[in-house]
Amino acid sequence: MNFKTIFTAAIFFFIANVKAQVKTDFKFDFGNGKAAKGYTKVESTDIYSKEKGWGFDFGSEVKDVDYGGKDLLNNDLVRSNKPFYFSVALPEGNYKITVTLGDLKAESQSTIKAESRRLMLENIQTKPGQILTKTFIVNIKDSNIAGGQVVGLKPRELTKLDWDDKLTLEFDLNTALCALEITKVEDQVTVFLAGNSTVVNQDDEPWASWGQMVPRFFKPGVAIANHAESGLSLGSFLGSRRLAKILSIMKPGDYLFIEFGHNDQKEKGPNDGAYQSYTERLKTFVSEVKKKSGIPVIVTATSRRFFGDDGKIANSLGDFPDAARKVAAVENIALIDLNVMTTQLFDALGKENSKKAFVHYPANSYPGQTAALADNTHFNPYGAYQIAQCIILGIKEQKLGVAKYLVDDLAEYSPLKPDDINKWHWPESPKSSVIKPDGN
């Protein structure tokens, strides 16, 4: 055996050994009392650092509570009536997250988001003395691709929580957190999302997309891996190696939901157009997923808020929704006709009331916002939540296998009868932006 062979073998052994030492399972007991056996104690003063690898993040302020007693896991906790963040350094993968919520002597209320404002749990309430345990799945991704390539990230993505080297959980409303368990899991069906600004996890209020709301509607068994990004077309998604990234980690039986059209419509090359490059690239996505024994699902593009003279939504996407339908039919794959459903949704809301589903806000609604926001393409959290329910409806109508993992408390939904915005509440995250996402 020559030196080169020995050296190469040693390098591979070193890399494998380092990977084996990366910790992927954690059990945290919150509060300043004694930690339960097998748990790591976390007090309000435990701030995240790269050296420690876990802790409260982004200036979070929480209060320690300790009632004493024999129940070491639940007799102490941390709580706050303001949003707070807890981060743990973790490698790419799917993780089962179990939270223990409640307070032995006070009520609590919690909405939990992960990473870039992905909705995981919604308005979980406990009465004094009531302790609840809830479990959900979070996908963590990185930009590395097998073979030494990397995803071509945009500058704005370099600061997104979705692409950093840790898991971040955001706790909103009036959270009482007793414990947190994190376990890497390999048995989840992963639903990958490919799309643009109508799909991507938006970091900042008041922007939102359906891709970051969809996790709330699944119980463990499914992981949502959102690889969408603002401003992308099918071509730029391919060119930035995002499909290559998905294919490099896709397992047989995983899904890819594909929604494009808004930005493809603006491409004006000699071979561009709904029935030319758009159709051919859609077929490429479908064929590449099938090669991996995955399940492609085509999603037609969301309608813009563009009302015609008759007071109804007019088609502003040309032939692109029709082209997507035709590809799904030719390839004999599932189609979720989100273009039709969002048209119904905005018509049901009406010309004026539909503004409440989009980023339409008067000046000074958010810090640094000196002018009114009036965007008829990008959604706010209410709009994104309604469209996510349209996606869920499409999953049920298409009888996709992942339908068996939908949450047990799933309500019946129709875009013809959207949720009453006056009865719908979204606890806003601390970070906001007046900058419109790429694309239109």
XYZ file of C-alpha atoms in Angstrom:
440
model
C 0.000 0.000 0.000
C 1.561 3.322 -1.098
C 1.654 6.588 0.870
C -1.127 8.211 -1.185
C -3.514 5.330 -0.454
C -2.687 5.399 3.256
C -3.100 9.183 3.401
C -6.481 9.076 1.598
C -7.738 6.321 3.887
C -6.652 8.309 6.933
C -8.516 11.401 5.694
C -11.724 9.435 5.140
C -11.369 7.832 8.580
C -10.900 11.267 10.149
C -13.990 12.724 8.402
C -16.134 9.726 9.352
C -14.943 9.961 12.944
C -15.738 13.685 13.125
C -19.236 13.095 11.726
C -19.804 10.306 14.224
C -18.984 12.696 17.065
C -21.515 15.360 16.007
C -24.242 15.386 18.633
C -27.773 15.158 17.217
C -29.852 14.201 20.286
C -30.538 16.551 23.193
C -32.747 16.666 26.286
C -33.133 20.051 27.999
C -34.807 20.777 31.355
C -35.624 24.486 31.686
C -35.608 26.505 34.900
C -33.282 27.117 37.823
C -34.288 24.049 39.810
C -32.498 20.705 39.783
C -32.490 19.058 36.355
C -34.314 15.758 35.812
C -32.101 12.706 35.303
C -30.662 12.528 31.796
C -31.510 16.163 31.007
C -29.278 19.200 30.590
C -30.235 22.095 32.836
C -31.057 25.373 31.067
C -31.465 28.611 33.012
C -32.498 32.042 31.762
C -28.859 33.114 31.724
C -27.783 30.380 29.293
C -27.118 32.390 26.130
C -26.289 30.686 22.844
C -22.647 30.487 21.830
C -20.892 28.444 19.167
C -18.656 26.965 21.839
C -21.559 25.683 23.947
C -23.759 24.889 20.943
C -27.098 25.746 22.550
C -28.882 28.502 24.459
C -31.293 31.417 24.264
C -30.696 33.492 21.173
C -31.200 36.927 19.599
C -31.502 38.876 22.851
C -34.254 36.692 24.302
C -35.416 37.493 27.811
C -37.089 34.780 29.876
C -37.849 34.335 33.563
C -36.906 31.299 35.652
C -39.700 29.743 37.705
C -39.120 27.036 40.343
C -41.904 25.604 42.501
C -39.806 22.870 44.112
C -41.107 19.352 44.657
C -40.336 15.872 43.385
C -41.386 16.359 39.747
C -38.002 17.634 38.602
C -38.977 17.977 34.945
C -42.126 20.057 35.420
C -41.708 21.842 38.757
C -39.406 24.423 37.199
C -39.577 26.180 33.835
C -38.871 29.369 31.926
C -41.565 31.674 30.653
C -42.117 34.989 28.933
C -44.991 37.005 27.519
C -42.709 38.166 24.700
C -41.261 36.144 21.812
C -38.063 34.296 22.685
C -35.651 32.083 20.773
C -33.750 28.933 21.678
C -31.072 27.570 19.329
C -29.114 24.316 19.104
C -26.240 23.622 16.701
C -27.281 20.676 14.509
C -26.278 19.191 11.144
C -28.626 18.757 8.180
C -31.497 16.312 8.576
C -34.988 15.764 9.937
C -35.501 16.167 13.672
C -38.274 15.135 16.009
C -38.910 17.972 18.439
C -40.841 17.331 21.648
C -41.803 20.277 23.835
C -43.292 20.118 27.323
C -45.463 23.168 27.970
C -47.354 24.390 31.028
C -47.101 25.885 34.476
C -48.135 24.230 37.745
C -49.674 27.456 39.055
C -50.540 29.614 36.036
C -52.074 29.372 32.596
C -50.007 29.568 29.427
C -50.449 30.017 25.686
C -47.897 29.243 22.998
C -47.394 29.360 19.248
C -44.121 27.830 18.083
C -42.247 28.631 14.880
C -39.031 27.066 13.633
C -36.147 28.551 11.680
C -37.453 31.249 9.297
C -40.921 31.584 10.843
C -42.211 28.132 9.893
C -45.435 27.538 11.803
C -45.167 24.325 13.845
C -47.707 24.591 16.673
C -50.559 27.062 16.878
C -52.101 28.549 20.017
C -51.470 25.721 22.487
C -53.180 26.635 25.766
C -52.758 25.160 29.231
C -54.691 25.805 32.443
C -52.936 26.190 35.813
C -51.472 22.817 36.753
C -51.875 21.397 33.248
C -48.780 20.079 31.463
C -48.909 19.220 27.750
C -46.362 17.444 25.571
C -46.381 18.152 21.825
C -44.206 16.699 19.053
C -43.438 17.998 15.567
C -40.827 17.522 12.838
C -38.359 20.168 11.660
C -36.157 19.843 8.598
C -32.720 21.460 8.763
C -30.821 22.052 5.540
C -27.417 23.269 4.463
C -26.053 24.400 1.101
C -23.624 21.507 0.571
C -24.233 19.061 -2.274
C -22.637 15.631 -2.592
C -19.631 15.797 -4.867
C -18.343 19.132 -3.619
C -20.898 21.505 -5.137
C -22.900 24.061 -3.181
C -26.249 25.780 -3.677
C -25.897 29.224 -5.241
C -27.463 31.278 -2.466
C -28.574 34.869 -2.910
C -26.988 37.485 -0.600
C -30.227 37.792 1.401
C -30.195 34.057 2.097
C -26.830 34.252 3.837
C -28.524 35.764 6.891
C -31.620 33.546 6.877
C -32.168 31.171 9.771
C -33.080 28.482 7.226
C -29.502 28.308 5.969
C -27.441 28.687 9.145
C -25.761 25.896 11.121
C -28.316 25.515 13.888
C -31.935 24.822 14.743
C -33.780 27.869 16.072
C -37.184 27.657 17.732
C -39.303 30.765 18.319
C -41.783 30.718 21.208
C -44.583 33.308 21.027
C -47.579 34.554 23.071
C -47.195 33.623 26.761
C -45.065 30.497 26.714
C -44.254 28.351 29.724
C -41.503 25.932 28.641
C -40.574 23.025 30.904
C -38.580 20.751 28.630
C -37.348 20.219 25.093
C -36.153 17.001 23.448
C -34.474 16.802 20.045
C -33.861 13.549 18.166
C -32.567 13.068 14.627
C -34.902 10.767 12.689
C -34.431 8.920 9.406
C -37.932 7.479 8.956
C -39.849 10.581 7.849
C -41.403 11.109 4.419
C -39.797 14.346 3.245
C -41.934 16.733 1.201
C -39.545 19.046 -0.664
C -40.875 22.372 -1.942
C -39.532 24.067 -5.068
C -40.840 27.518 -5.878
C -40.531 31.284 -5.657
C -41.529 34.050 -3.227
C -45.077 32.692 -2.944
C -43.643 29.458 -1.478
C -40.413 30.411 0.357
C -40.077 30.725 4.130
C -40.132 34.496 4.588
C -37.963 35.635 7.500
C -39.588 38.993 8.221
C -42.999 40.383 9.094
C -45.365 41.121 7.450
C -44.329 38.871 4.537
C -45.328 35.207 4.454
C -45.826 32.304 2.037
C -47.773 29.084 2.057
C -44.634 26.936 2.349
C -43.950 28.158 5.895
C -47.538 27.558 7.032
C -47.898 23.991 5.718
C -45.868 22.273 8.516
C -48.599 23.202 11.023
C -50.986 20.791 9.269
C -48.804 17.661 9.536
C -48.096 15.415 12.468
C -44.883 13.369 12.791
C -44.335 11.163 9.779
C -43.799 14.035 7.366
C -41.008 16.615 7.201
C -41.447 19.748 5.081
C -38.164 20.780 3.421
C -38.709 24.164 1.795
C -36.070 24.945 -0.858
C -38.018 27.745 -2.544
C -36.536 31.228 -2.879
C -37.861 34.630 -3.918
C -37.417 35.707 -7.525
C -36.696 32.264 -8.939
C -37.996 30.647 -12.107
C -37.630 27.015 -13.092
C -34.445 28.007 -14.934
C -32.805 29.902 -12.095
C -33.811 27.190 -9.613
C -31.917 24.736 -11.816
C -29.031 27.139 -12.414
C -28.467 27.743 -8.705
C -28.244 23.953 -8.196
C -31.293 23.781 -5.932
C -32.823 20.830 -7.755
C -29.426 19.106 -7.608
C -29.399 19.693 -3.844
C -32.862 18.177 -3.410
C -32.043 15.164 -5.575
C -28.819 14.564 -3.617
C -30.762 13.918 -0.404
C -34.111 12.631 -1.716
C -35.148 9.124 -0.640
C -37.509 6.816 -2.544
C -41.062 7.793 -1.617
C -40.208 11.435 -0.880
C -42.179 14.172 -2.658
C -41.336 17.291 -4.620
C -44.045 19.965 -4.899
C -43.233 22.282 -7.835
C -44.810 25.752 -8.104
C -43.450 28.261 -10.625
C -44.825 30.722 -13.161
C -44.621 34.272 -11.837
C -40.976 34.811 -12.719
C -40.919 32.418 -15.687
C -43.521 34.719 -17.252
C -40.977 37.537 -17.355
C -38.312 35.552 -19.244
C -38.340 36.760 -22.869
C -35.660 34.725 -24.680
C -36.339 33.134 -28.085
C -37.100 29.738 -26.511
C -38.946 31.042 -23.466
C -42.671 30.822 -22.914
C -45.309 28.683 -21.262
C -45.305 25.955 -23.912
C -41.564 26.077 -24.598
C -38.851 26.399 -21.900
C -41.345 26.373 -19.027
C -42.931 23.129 -20.224
C -39.588 21.465 -20.966
C -38.096 22.441 -17.610
C -41.161 21.207 -15.749
C -40.741 17.868 -17.524
C -37.077 17.854 -16.460
C -38.041 18.325 -12.803
C -40.581 15.517 -13.079
C -38.250 13.062 -14.819
C -35.356 13.709 -12.422
C -37.570 13.110 -9.390
C -38.923 9.908 -10.905
C -35.334 8.682 -11.431
C -34.897 8.963 -7.644
C -38.160 7.014 -7.124
C -39.652 10.195 -5.730
C -43.171 11.529 -6.259
C -43.469 14.804 -8.217
C -46.527 17.015 -7.715
C -47.158 20.036 -9.938
C -48.761 23.071 -8.309
C -50.145 25.832 -10.533
C -49.028 29.373 -9.682
C -50.971 31.431 -7.167
C -53.160 34.124 -8.646
C -52.184 37.745 -8.263
C -54.646 40.214 -6.746
C -55.671 41.578 -10.128
C -59.375 42.385 -10.425
C -61.028 42.942 -13.790
C -63.778 45.381 -14.699
C -66.370 42.795 -13.652
C -65.067 42.860 -10.066
C -63.615 39.353 -10.357
C -60.011 38.140 -10.379
C -58.598 38.238 -13.908
C -55.882 35.886 -15.157
C -52.540 37.717 -15.002
C -50.388 34.628 -15.593
C -51.172 34.014 -19.244
C -50.758 30.416 -20.420
C -48.516 29.293 -17.556
C -51.205 27.672 -15.377
C -52.567 25.852 -18.458
C -49.083 24.673 -19.398
C -48.558 23.267 -15.914
C -51.870 21.407 -16.104
C -50.904 19.921 -19.461
C -47.531 18.682 -18.169
C -49.211 17.004 -15.196
C -51.673 15.295 -17.527
C -48.992 14.137 -20.000
C -46.720 12.887 -17.211
C -49.677 11.293 -15.363
C -48.783 12.911 -12.046
C -50.782 14.724 -9.377
C -51.804 18.340 -9.920
C -52.833 20.810 -7.216
C -54.574 23.624 -9.079
C -53.648 26.427 -6.731
C -54.295 29.009 -9.424
C -57.990 28.072 -9.496
C -58.268 27.854 -5.712
C -56.568 31.216 -5.064
C -58.793 32.833 -7.694
C -61.801 31.472 -5.788
C -60.294 32.635 -2.509
C -59.687 36.229 -3.584
C -63.065 36.428 -5.306
C -64.693 35.207 -2.085
C -62.878 37.874 -0.076
C -63.735 40.587 -2.602
C -61.755 43.419 -4.128
C -61.297 45.461 -0.943
C -61.243 42.736 1.693
C -58.705 40.677 -0.272
C -56.086 43.317 0.563
C -56.100 41.764 4.040
C -54.518 38.627 2.552
C -51.662 40.563 0.921
C -48.992 42.967 2.129
C -51.200 46.059 2.161
C -50.382 48.243 5.171
C -50.524 51.992 5.778
C -47.323 53.890 6.500
C -45.780 53.413 9.947
C -47.340 49.982 10.484
C -43.806 48.630 10.974
C -40.510 50.182 12.097
C -38.850 52.203 9.340
C -41.916 52.032 7.093
C -42.325 55.626 5.925
C -44.572 54.774 2.950
C -47.585 52.552 2.528
C -47.029 48.934 1.445
C -49.308 47.822 -1.401
C -48.183 44.492 -2.874
C -50.627 42.400 -4.907
C -48.401 39.331 -5.319
C -46.934 38.632 -1.890
C -49.005 37.435 1.040
C -49.161 38.336 4.687
C -49.523 35.576 7.315
C -53.322 35.455 7.024
C -53.178 35.057 3.236
C -50.367 32.500 3.423
C -52.336 30.477 5.979
C -55.412 30.416 3.734
C -53.338 29.275 0.750
C -51.634 26.573 2.833
C -55.101 25.220 3.568
C -55.743 25.177 -0.190
C -52.610 23.038 -0.561
C -53.900 20.681 2.127
C -57.251 20.492 0.332
C -55.398 19.603 -2.860
C -53.445 16.865 -1.069
C -56.716 15.339 0.115
C -58.432 15.652 -3.265
C -55.468 14.063 -5.060
C -55.388 11.278 -2.467
C -51.648 11.668 -1.947
C -50.047 9.237 0.474
C -48.991 11.998 2.859
C -52.663 12.738 3.570
C -52.574 10.064 6.273
C -50.179 12.268 8.250
C -52.464 15.314 8.396
C -53.208 16.517 11.929
C -56.183 15.017 13.709
C -57.805 18.397 14.401
C -57.873 19.379 10.705
C -60.930 21.494 9.977
C -62.896 21.352 6.737
C -61.814 24.137 4.407
C -63.022 25.693 1.185
C -61.449 28.680 -0.603
C -65.029 29.787 -1.264
C -65.419 30.271 2.493
C -62.072 31.514 3.878
C -61.416 31.939 7.583
C -62.819 35.098 9.119
C -59.793 37.376 9.450
C -61.353 38.990 12.523
C -61.223 35.608 14.283
C -57.752 34.635 13.052
C -54.669 35.616 15.023
C -50.980 35.511 14.173
C -48.467 36.427 16.895
C -45.951 38.545 15.053
C -42.253 37.766 15.191
C -39.902 40.559 16.362
C -38.110 41.055 13.033
C -39.771 43.025 10.219
C -38.766 44.487 6.869
C -40.182 46.984 4.399
C -38.143 45.479 1.533
C -40.282 43.599 -0.987
C -39.111 40.067 -1.785
C -37.693 39.460 -5.255
C -40.240 38.635 -7.933
C -43.703 39.890 -8.796
